[in-house]
């Protein structure tokens, strides 16, 4: 008997394998057993996931006292490897002297690297917990300053994480 004939003999199905019934019963038994175990899946979006402070979701601008913290230094824009950030500075009578008259992030370009957050001297841009990003067009993926501003109270987990580990 040569090797090919041996393989054919080995792979030949038995009578019980040919009628499938034992395998179907085995499959149903397995399903029944799993039905009473703890569920490993999440019923999203009804059951939402709350990320930890270490999570890097979409970058946002920190809003403090009704204004952005950003001083429009442009460092985040320079460091961004995806060229996703555009900042235009203007003067302000406030103590910080400069503010971003225009601040945009193209979310289709962003790769969530967190470099912008790392380089910012003012803790003015941070990675949020927001992971639900859906855009109907390329234009709507370019987020302006108003869309990027998030009150500081909602970013405490991330700011705490940065103070500990940055
Ligand atoms: S997270 Fe990275 S890619 Fe996204 S805006 Fe910041 S620096 Fe650019
Ligand atoms: S977010 Fe930070 S790094 Fe970017 S322009 Fe404003 S102050 Fe500078």
XYZ file of C-alpha atoms and ligand atoms in Angstrom:
182
model
C 0.000 0.000 0.000
C 1.553 3.368 -0.987
C 1.326 6.581 1.048
C -1.636 8.080 -0.890
C -3.789 4.993 -0.402
C -2.926 5.017 3.307
C -4.124 8.621 3.602
C -7.373 7.874 1.793
C -8.010 4.970 4.162
C -7.258 7.157 7.179
C -9.622 9.943 6.072
C -12.510 7.662 5.219
C -15.602 8.536 7.345
C -17.151 6.001 9.658
C -20.858 5.137 9.516
C -21.682 7.441 12.463
C -19.696 10.301 10.961
C -21.553 9.896 7.679
C -25.021 10.278 9.257
C -23.914 13.400 11.251
C -26.436 12.797 14.063
C -23.930 12.232 16.903
C -22.044 15.384 15.833
C -25.278 17.412 15.745
C -26.164 16.162 19.233
C -22.666 17.005 20.454
C -22.951 20.528 19.002
C -26.356 21.090 20.623
C -25.010 19.822 23.951
C -22.148 22.300 23.763
C -24.556 25.166 22.961
C -26.779 24.175 25.889
C -23.816 24.085 28.260
C -22.621 27.553 27.129
C -26.115 29.067 27.535
C -25.864 28.933 31.318
C -22.321 30.269 31.610
C -21.503 33.920 32.318
C -21.792 36.048 29.142
C -18.489 37.315 27.749
C -20.033 39.767 25.274
C -21.318 43.318 25.837
C -24.754 44.395 24.556
C -23.444 47.587 22.917
C -24.748 50.307 22.596
C -27.197 49.639 25.448
C -24.288 48.502 27.655
C -21.602 51.083 27.233
C -17.910 50.689 27.957
C -16.278 53.239 30.230
C -12.537 53.377 29.435
C -9.879 54.030 32.064
C -7.869 57.241 32.262
C -5.049 55.571 30.324
C -7.265 55.208 27.245
C -6.372 57.301 24.187
C -9.596 58.337 22.476
C -10.076 61.399 20.293
C -7.890 64.390 21.237
C -9.833 67.313 22.729
C -9.099 70.846 23.929
C -9.374 71.516 27.650
C -11.899 74.219 28.524
C -11.347 75.965 31.839
C -13.421 78.885 33.121
C -15.359 79.029 29.852
C -12.189 79.410 27.715
C -9.640 77.166 26.087
C -6.384 76.667 27.982
C -4.470 76.639 24.711
C -1.989 79.497 24.163
C -1.618 78.758 20.447
C 2.103 77.962 20.655
C 1.733 75.547 17.731
C 3.867 72.760 19.243
C 1.131 70.140 18.870
C 0.714 71.033 15.223
C 4.459 70.717 14.612
C 4.822 67.377 16.372
C 1.739 65.734 14.846
C 3.071 62.978 12.549
C -0.177 62.887 10.571
C -0.292 66.672 9.981
C -3.805 66.588 11.411
C -3.726 69.807 13.472
C -4.074 73.370 12.215
C -3.631 76.260 14.646
C -3.882 79.961 13.905
C -2.845 82.273 16.735
C -4.273 85.673 17.615
C -3.653 88.142 20.443
C -5.871 88.360 23.494
C -5.992 90.900 26.368
C -5.952 87.915 28.786
C -2.802 87.057 30.768
C -1.859 84.311 28.326
C -1.543 86.926 25.509
C -2.250 84.477 22.658
C -5.169 82.235 21.913
C -6.109 79.996 18.980
C -8.392 81.995 16.701
C -8.633 78.783 14.704
C -7.920 75.263 15.953
C -8.840 72.276 13.837
C -8.102 68.563 13.948
C -8.753 66.383 10.942
C -9.999 63.206 12.591
C -9.547 61.181 9.408
C -5.827 61.818 9.684
C -5.397 61.436 13.433
C -3.725 58.181 14.465
C -4.308 58.652 18.228
C -0.591 58.646 18.961
C -0.936 61.201 21.770
C 2.150 63.206 20.732
C 0.113 66.441 20.771
C -0.849 65.805 24.386
C 2.702 64.880 25.338
C 4.264 68.018 23.906
C 1.679 70.567 25.100
C 3.188 72.841 27.786
C -0.236 73.856 29.141
C -2.089 70.536 29.432
C -4.424 72.153 26.945
C -4.916 69.207 24.600
C -5.546 65.716 25.994
C -6.690 62.350 24.777
C -10.314 61.835 25.815
C -12.372 58.690 26.385
C -14.428 59.314 23.258
C -14.236 56.301 20.950
C -17.477 56.783 19.034
C -16.480 58.621 15.890
C -18.804 58.519 12.907
C -18.625 60.978 10.031
C -20.970 61.386 7.090
C -18.384 63.186 4.935
C -14.700 64.098 4.857
C -15.570 67.714 5.704
C -17.485 66.772 8.836
C -14.413 64.879 10.112
C -12.541 68.183 10.441
C -13.416 69.240 13.980
C -13.238 72.945 14.834
C -12.420 74.580 18.161
C -16.009 74.585 19.389
C -16.349 70.871 18.659
C -13.016 70.116 20.317
C -13.582 72.005 23.564
C -14.494 69.830 26.551
C -14.995 71.175 30.102
C -12.100 70.299 32.413
C -14.440 68.549 34.866
C -15.072 65.817 32.265
C -11.359 65.198 31.736
C -10.246 64.630 35.312
C -9.394 60.932 34.833
C -7.009 61.690 31.981
C -5.421 64.711 33.688
C -4.883 62.624 36.819
C -3.311 59.857 34.713
C -0.988 62.365 33.015
C 0.109 63.872 36.337
C 0.999 60.426 37.604
C 2.682 58.887 34.605
C 3.722 61.591 32.107
S -3.068 62.141 18.520
Fe -1.241 62.142 17.183
S -2.083 62.107 15.124
Fe -3.770 62.695 16.472
S -3.754 64.929 16.465
Fe -2.486 64.277 18.195
S -0.394 64.204 17.407
Fe -1.780 64.246 15.657
S -2.834 72.766 22.405
Fe -0.968 73.029 23.614
S 0.693 72.566 22.194
Fe -1.144 72.923 20.963
S -1.046 75.071 20.406
Fe -2.282 74.911 22.259
S -0.849 75.227 23.945
Fe 0.369 74.779 22.125
